Short mmCIF file of C-alpha atoms in Angstrom, two decimals:
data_model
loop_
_atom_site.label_atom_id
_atom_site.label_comp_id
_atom_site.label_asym_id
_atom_site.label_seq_id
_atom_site.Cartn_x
_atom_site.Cartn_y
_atom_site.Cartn_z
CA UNK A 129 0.87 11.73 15.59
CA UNK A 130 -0.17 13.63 12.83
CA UNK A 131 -3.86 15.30 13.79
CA UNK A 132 -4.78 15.89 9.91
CA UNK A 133 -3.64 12.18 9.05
CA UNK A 134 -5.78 11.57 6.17
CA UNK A 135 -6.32 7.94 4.07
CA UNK A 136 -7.85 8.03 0.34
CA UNK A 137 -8.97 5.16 -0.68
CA UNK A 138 -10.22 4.26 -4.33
CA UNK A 139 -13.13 2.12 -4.78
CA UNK A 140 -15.40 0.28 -7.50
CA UNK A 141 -17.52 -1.72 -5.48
CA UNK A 142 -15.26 -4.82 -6.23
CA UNK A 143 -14.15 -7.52 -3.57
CA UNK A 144 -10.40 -6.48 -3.66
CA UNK A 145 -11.25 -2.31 -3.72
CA UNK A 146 -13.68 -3.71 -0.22
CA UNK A 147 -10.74 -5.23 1.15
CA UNK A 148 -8.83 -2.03 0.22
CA UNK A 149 -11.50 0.28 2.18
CA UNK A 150 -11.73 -2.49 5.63
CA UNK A 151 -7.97 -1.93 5.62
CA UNK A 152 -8.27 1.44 5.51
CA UNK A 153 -10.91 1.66 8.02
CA UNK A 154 -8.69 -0.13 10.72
CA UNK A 155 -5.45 1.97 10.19
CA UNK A 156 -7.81 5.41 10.07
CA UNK A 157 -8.46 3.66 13.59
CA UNK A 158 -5.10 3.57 14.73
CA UNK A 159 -3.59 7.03 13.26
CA UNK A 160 -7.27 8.80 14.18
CA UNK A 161 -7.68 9.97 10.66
CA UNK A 162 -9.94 11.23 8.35
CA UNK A 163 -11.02 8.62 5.54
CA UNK A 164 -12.09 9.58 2.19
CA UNK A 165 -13.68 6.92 0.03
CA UNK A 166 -14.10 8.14 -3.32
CA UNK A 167 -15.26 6.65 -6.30
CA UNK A 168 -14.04 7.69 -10.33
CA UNK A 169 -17.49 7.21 -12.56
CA UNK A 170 -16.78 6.62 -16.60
CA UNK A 171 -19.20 7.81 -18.23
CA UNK A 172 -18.72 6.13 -21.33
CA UNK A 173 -19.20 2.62 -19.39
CA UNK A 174 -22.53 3.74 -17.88
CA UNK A 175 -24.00 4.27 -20.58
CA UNK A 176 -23.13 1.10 -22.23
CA UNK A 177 -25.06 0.01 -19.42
CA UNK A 178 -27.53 2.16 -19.12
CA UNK A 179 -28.20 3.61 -23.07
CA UNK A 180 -31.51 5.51 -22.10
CA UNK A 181 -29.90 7.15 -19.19
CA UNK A 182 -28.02 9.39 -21.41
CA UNK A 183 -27.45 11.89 -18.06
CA UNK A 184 -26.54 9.14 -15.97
CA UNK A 185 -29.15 10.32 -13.29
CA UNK A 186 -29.97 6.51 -12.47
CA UNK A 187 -26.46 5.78 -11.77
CA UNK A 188 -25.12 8.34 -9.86
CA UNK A 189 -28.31 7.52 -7.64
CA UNK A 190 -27.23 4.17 -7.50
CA UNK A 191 -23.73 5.32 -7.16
CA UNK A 192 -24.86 7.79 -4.09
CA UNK A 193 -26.53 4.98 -2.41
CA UNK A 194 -23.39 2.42 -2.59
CA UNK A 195 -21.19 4.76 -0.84
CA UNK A 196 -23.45 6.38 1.81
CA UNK A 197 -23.97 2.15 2.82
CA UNK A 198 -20.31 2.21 2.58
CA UNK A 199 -19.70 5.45 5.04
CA UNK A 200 -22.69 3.94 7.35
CA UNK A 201 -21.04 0.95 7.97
CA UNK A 202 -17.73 2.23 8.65
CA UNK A 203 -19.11 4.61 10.96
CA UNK A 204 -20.63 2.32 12.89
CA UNK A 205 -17.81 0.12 12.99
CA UNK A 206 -14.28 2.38 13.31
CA UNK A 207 -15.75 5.96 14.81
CA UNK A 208 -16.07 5.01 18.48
CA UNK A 209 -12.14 3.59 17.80
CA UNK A 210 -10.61 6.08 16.71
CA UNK A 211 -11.29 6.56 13.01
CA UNK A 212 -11.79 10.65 12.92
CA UNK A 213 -14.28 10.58 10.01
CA UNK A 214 -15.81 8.86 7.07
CA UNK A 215 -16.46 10.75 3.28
CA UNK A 216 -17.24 10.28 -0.09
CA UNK A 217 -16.16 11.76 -3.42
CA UNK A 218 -17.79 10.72 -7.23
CA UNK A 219 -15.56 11.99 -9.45
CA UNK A 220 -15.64 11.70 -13.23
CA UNK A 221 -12.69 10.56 -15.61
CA UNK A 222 -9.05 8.56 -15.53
CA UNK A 223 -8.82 6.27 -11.98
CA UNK A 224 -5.49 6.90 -12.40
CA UNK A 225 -5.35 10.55 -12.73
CA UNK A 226 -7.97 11.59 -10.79
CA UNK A 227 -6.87 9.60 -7.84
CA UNK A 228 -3.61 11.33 -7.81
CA UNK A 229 -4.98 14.43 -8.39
CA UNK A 230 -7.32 14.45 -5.90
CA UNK A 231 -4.35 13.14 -3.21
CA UNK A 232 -2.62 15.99 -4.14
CA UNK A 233 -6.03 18.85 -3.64
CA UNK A 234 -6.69 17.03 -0.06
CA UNK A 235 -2.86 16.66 0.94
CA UNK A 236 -3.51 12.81 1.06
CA UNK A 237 -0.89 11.29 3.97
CA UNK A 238 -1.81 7.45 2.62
CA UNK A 239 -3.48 5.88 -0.28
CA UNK A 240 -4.92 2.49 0.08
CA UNK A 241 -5.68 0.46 -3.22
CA UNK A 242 -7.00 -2.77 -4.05
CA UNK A 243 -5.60 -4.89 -6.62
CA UNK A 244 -6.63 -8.30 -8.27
CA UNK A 245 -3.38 -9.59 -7.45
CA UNK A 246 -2.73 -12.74 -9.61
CA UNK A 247 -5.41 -12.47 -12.02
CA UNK A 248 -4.58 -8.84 -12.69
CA UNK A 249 -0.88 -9.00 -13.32
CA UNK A 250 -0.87 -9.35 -17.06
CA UNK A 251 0.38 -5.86 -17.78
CA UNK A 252 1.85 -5.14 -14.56
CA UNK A 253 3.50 -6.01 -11.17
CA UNK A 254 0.70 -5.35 -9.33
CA UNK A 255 -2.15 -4.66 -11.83
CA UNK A 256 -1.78 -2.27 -14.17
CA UNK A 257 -4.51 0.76 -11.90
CA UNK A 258 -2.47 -0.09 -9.00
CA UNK A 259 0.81 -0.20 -10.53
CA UNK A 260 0.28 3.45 -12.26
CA UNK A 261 -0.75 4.64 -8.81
CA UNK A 262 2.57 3.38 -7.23
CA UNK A 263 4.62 4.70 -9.79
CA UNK A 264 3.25 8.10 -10.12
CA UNK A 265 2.36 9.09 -6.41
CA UNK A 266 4.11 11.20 -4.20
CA UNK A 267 2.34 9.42 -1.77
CA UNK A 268 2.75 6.33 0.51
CA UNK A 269 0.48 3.59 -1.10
CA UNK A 270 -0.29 0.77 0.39
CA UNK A 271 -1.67 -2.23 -1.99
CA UNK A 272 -3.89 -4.81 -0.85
CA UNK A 273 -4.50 -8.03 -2.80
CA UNK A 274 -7.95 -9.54 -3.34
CA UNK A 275 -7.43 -12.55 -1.32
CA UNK A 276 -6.08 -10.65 1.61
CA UNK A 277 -8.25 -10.27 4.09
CA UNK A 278 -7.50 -7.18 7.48
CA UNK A 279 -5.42 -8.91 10.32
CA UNK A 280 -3.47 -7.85 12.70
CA UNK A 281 0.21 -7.89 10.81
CA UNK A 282 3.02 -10.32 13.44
CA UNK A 283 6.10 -9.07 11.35
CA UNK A 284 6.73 -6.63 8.68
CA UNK A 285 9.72 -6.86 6.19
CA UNK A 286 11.30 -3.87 5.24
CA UNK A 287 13.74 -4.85 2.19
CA UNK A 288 16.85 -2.17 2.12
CA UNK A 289 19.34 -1.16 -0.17
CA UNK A 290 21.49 1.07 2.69
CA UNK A 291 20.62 4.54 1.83
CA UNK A 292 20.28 7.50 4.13
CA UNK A 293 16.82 7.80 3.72
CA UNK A 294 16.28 4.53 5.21
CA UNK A 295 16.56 5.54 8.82
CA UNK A 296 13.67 8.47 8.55
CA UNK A 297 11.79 4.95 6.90
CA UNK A 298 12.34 2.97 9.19
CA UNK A 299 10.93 5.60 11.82
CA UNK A 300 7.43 5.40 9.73
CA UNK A 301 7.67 1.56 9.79
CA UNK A 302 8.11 1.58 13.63
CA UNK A 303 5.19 3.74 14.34
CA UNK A 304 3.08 1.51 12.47
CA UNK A 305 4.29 -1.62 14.12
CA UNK A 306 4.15 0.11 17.32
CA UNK A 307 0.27 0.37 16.84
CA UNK A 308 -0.07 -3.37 16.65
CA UNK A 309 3.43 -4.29 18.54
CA UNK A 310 4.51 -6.21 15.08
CA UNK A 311 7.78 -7.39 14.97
CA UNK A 312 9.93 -5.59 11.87
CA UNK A 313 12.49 -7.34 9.70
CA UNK A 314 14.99 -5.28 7.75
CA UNK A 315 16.14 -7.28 5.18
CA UNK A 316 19.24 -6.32 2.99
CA UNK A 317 18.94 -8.09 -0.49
CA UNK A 318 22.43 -9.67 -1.56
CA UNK A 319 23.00 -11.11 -5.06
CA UNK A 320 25.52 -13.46 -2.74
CA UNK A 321 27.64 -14.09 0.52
CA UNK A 322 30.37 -11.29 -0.59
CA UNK A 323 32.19 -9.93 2.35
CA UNK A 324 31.88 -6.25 0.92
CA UNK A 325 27.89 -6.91 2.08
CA UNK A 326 28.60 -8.23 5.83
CA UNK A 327 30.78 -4.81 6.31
CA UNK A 328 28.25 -2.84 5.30
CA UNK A 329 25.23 -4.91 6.91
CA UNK A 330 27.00 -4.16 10.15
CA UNK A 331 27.74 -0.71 9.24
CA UNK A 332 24.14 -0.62 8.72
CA UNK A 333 22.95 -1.85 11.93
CA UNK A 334 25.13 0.73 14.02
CA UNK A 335 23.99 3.55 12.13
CA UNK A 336 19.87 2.77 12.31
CA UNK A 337 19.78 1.47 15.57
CA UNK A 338 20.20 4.67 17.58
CA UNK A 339 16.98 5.95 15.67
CA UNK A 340 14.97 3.23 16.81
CA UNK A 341 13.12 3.20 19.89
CA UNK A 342 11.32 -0.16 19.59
CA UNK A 343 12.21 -3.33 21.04
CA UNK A 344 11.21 -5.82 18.14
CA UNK A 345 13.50 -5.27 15.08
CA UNK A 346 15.57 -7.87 14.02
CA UNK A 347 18.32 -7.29 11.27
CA UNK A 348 18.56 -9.59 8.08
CA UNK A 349 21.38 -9.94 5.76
CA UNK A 350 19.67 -12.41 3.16
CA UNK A 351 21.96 -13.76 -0.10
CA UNK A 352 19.31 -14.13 -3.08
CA UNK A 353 21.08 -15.66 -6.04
CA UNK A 354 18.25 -15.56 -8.12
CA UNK A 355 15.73 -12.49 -8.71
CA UNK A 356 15.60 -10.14 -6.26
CA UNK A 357 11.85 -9.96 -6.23
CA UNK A 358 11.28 -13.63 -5.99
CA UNK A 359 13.38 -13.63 -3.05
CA UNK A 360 11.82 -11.60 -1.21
CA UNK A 361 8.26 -12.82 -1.64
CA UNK A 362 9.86 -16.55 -1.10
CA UNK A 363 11.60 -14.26 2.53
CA UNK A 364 8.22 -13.04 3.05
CA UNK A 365 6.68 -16.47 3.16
CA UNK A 366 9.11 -18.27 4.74
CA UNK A 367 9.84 -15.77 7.59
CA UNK A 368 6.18 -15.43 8.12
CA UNK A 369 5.88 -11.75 7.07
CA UNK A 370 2.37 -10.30 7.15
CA UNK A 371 3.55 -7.02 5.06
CA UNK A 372 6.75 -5.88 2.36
CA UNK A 373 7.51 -2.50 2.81
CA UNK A 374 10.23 -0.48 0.70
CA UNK A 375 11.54 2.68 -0.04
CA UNK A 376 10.80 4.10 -3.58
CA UNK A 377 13.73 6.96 -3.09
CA UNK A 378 16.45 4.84 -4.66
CA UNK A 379 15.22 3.90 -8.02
CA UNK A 380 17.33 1.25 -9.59
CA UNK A 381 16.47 -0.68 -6.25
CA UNK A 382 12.85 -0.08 -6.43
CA UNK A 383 12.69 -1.17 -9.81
CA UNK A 384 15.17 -4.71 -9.19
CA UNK A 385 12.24 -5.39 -6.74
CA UNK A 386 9.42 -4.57 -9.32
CA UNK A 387 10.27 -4.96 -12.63
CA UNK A 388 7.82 -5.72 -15.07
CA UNK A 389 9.83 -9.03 -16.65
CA UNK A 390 9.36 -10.58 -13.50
CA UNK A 391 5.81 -10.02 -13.63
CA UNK A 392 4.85 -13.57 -14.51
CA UNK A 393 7.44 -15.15 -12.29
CA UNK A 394 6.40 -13.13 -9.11
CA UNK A 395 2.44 -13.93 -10.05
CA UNK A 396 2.52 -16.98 -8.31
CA UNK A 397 3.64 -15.55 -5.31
CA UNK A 398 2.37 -12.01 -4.59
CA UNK A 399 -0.34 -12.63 -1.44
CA UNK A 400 0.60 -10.35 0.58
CA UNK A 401 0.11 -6.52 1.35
CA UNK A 402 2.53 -3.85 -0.37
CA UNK A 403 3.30 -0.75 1.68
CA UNK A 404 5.67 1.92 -0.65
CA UNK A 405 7.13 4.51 0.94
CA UNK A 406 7.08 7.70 -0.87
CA UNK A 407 7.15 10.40 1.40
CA UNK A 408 9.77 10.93 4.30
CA UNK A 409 7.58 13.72 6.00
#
């Protein structure tokens, strides 16, 4: 285990960025790392606001005071199991950029963001804040919809595309499950029962298994004729999966999953949390 594991997670005060921090609270549990909460002010909002506080001293006051209630109650409740410690940041500018920058100043192992989920997927896959994130982190980010509320995940589906990369994945995906003994389904996406996808399925399985040490991994070759993305989501519900996980490494694959056309088709079915994999360290 990593002793400097550290989680950043981006807040506003909003139900789905709450949801975002009492998942991060629980996994800082389990990997014993340090949490850092921070929170990007706009100025130019604030004092829309607040016109008369043209120094914003009244909000950042009020700003202090949300996140030392958030750090109090997250000490309370994840320090004595495991969670290493609890901080704040108010920074000042783009959510976007400042976010990444400051995962990059801290050497940030996870970032954990909220997302509106349905309502927010007008621009985007999985809101347009969220979606930025994803695409421009180096980091693993993990994306947690509104309505999605910490459990303790039964099965996670790891969608594959046979690459080398995926067996150093995998590895990360097993340590996680083993925290919570969570069954893990790798699923390879076919566009259809071609034999060319069995052979290599198989070839698949021989290669990954000998770098798994974990008892509760079942293989999945899955035909989706339609979109990839819907597919999986329509996998995810049917097999009972409390997490998608993927592999950003390969590209074109990442982007058949996430694509912004399908945006409004995969809006009726995005409910659950998405873990990208980003770094292989």
């Amino acid at each position: 285990m990593n002793p400097n594991h550290t989680i950043l997670c981006p807040t506003d005060f909003s139900e789905c960025s709450l949801n975002a921090i009492e998942y991060a609270a629980k996994l800082g549990e389990k990997y014993q790392s340090r949490l850092i909460l921070i929170h990007v002010a706009n100025k130019e909002d604030y004092l829309k606001l607040s016109p008369m506080d043209t120094n914003g001293y009244y909000q950042m006051d009020f700003l202090k005071d949300k996140l030392k209630s958030l750090q109090k109650a997250i000490d309370k409740e994840s320090l004595d199991k495991g969670l290493k410690s609890c901080e704040w940041e108010i920074l000042d500018g783009d959510i976007v950029n400042e976010t990444l920058e400051f995962a990059q100043k801290e050497n940030i192992d996870l970032i954990i963001v909220g997302t509106e989920g349905m309502n927010d997927l007008r621009k985007n896959i999985i809101g347009s804040r969220a979606s930025r994130i994803v695409e421009r982190s180096d980091r693993d980010v993990l994306v947690i919809p509104r309505k999605v509320f910490f459990k303790k995940p039964r099965k996670l589906v790891y969608a594959t595309d046979y690459i080398e990369e995926d067996k150093i994945a995998v590895q990360k995906v097993v340590d996680f499950a083993g925290f919570f003994k969570s069954e893990i389904d790798i699923v390879h996406a076919s566009p259809g029962n071609r034999a060319i996808d069995k052979s290599l399925h198989q070839v698949m399985i021989e290669e990954v298994k000998p770098f798994i040490k974990y008892p509760l991994v079942n293989f999945v070759l899955k035909s989706f004729r339609d979109d990839l993305a819907l597919g999986l989501e329509n996998y995810l519900q049917t097999s009972k999966g409390d997490m998608l996980v993927t592999l950003s490494e390969k590209k074109d694959f990442f982007e058949k999953i996430f694509h912004k056309s399908l945006s409004k088709k995969m809006a009726y079915f995005i409910n659950k949390p998405l873990w990208v994999i980003k770094s292989l360290n």
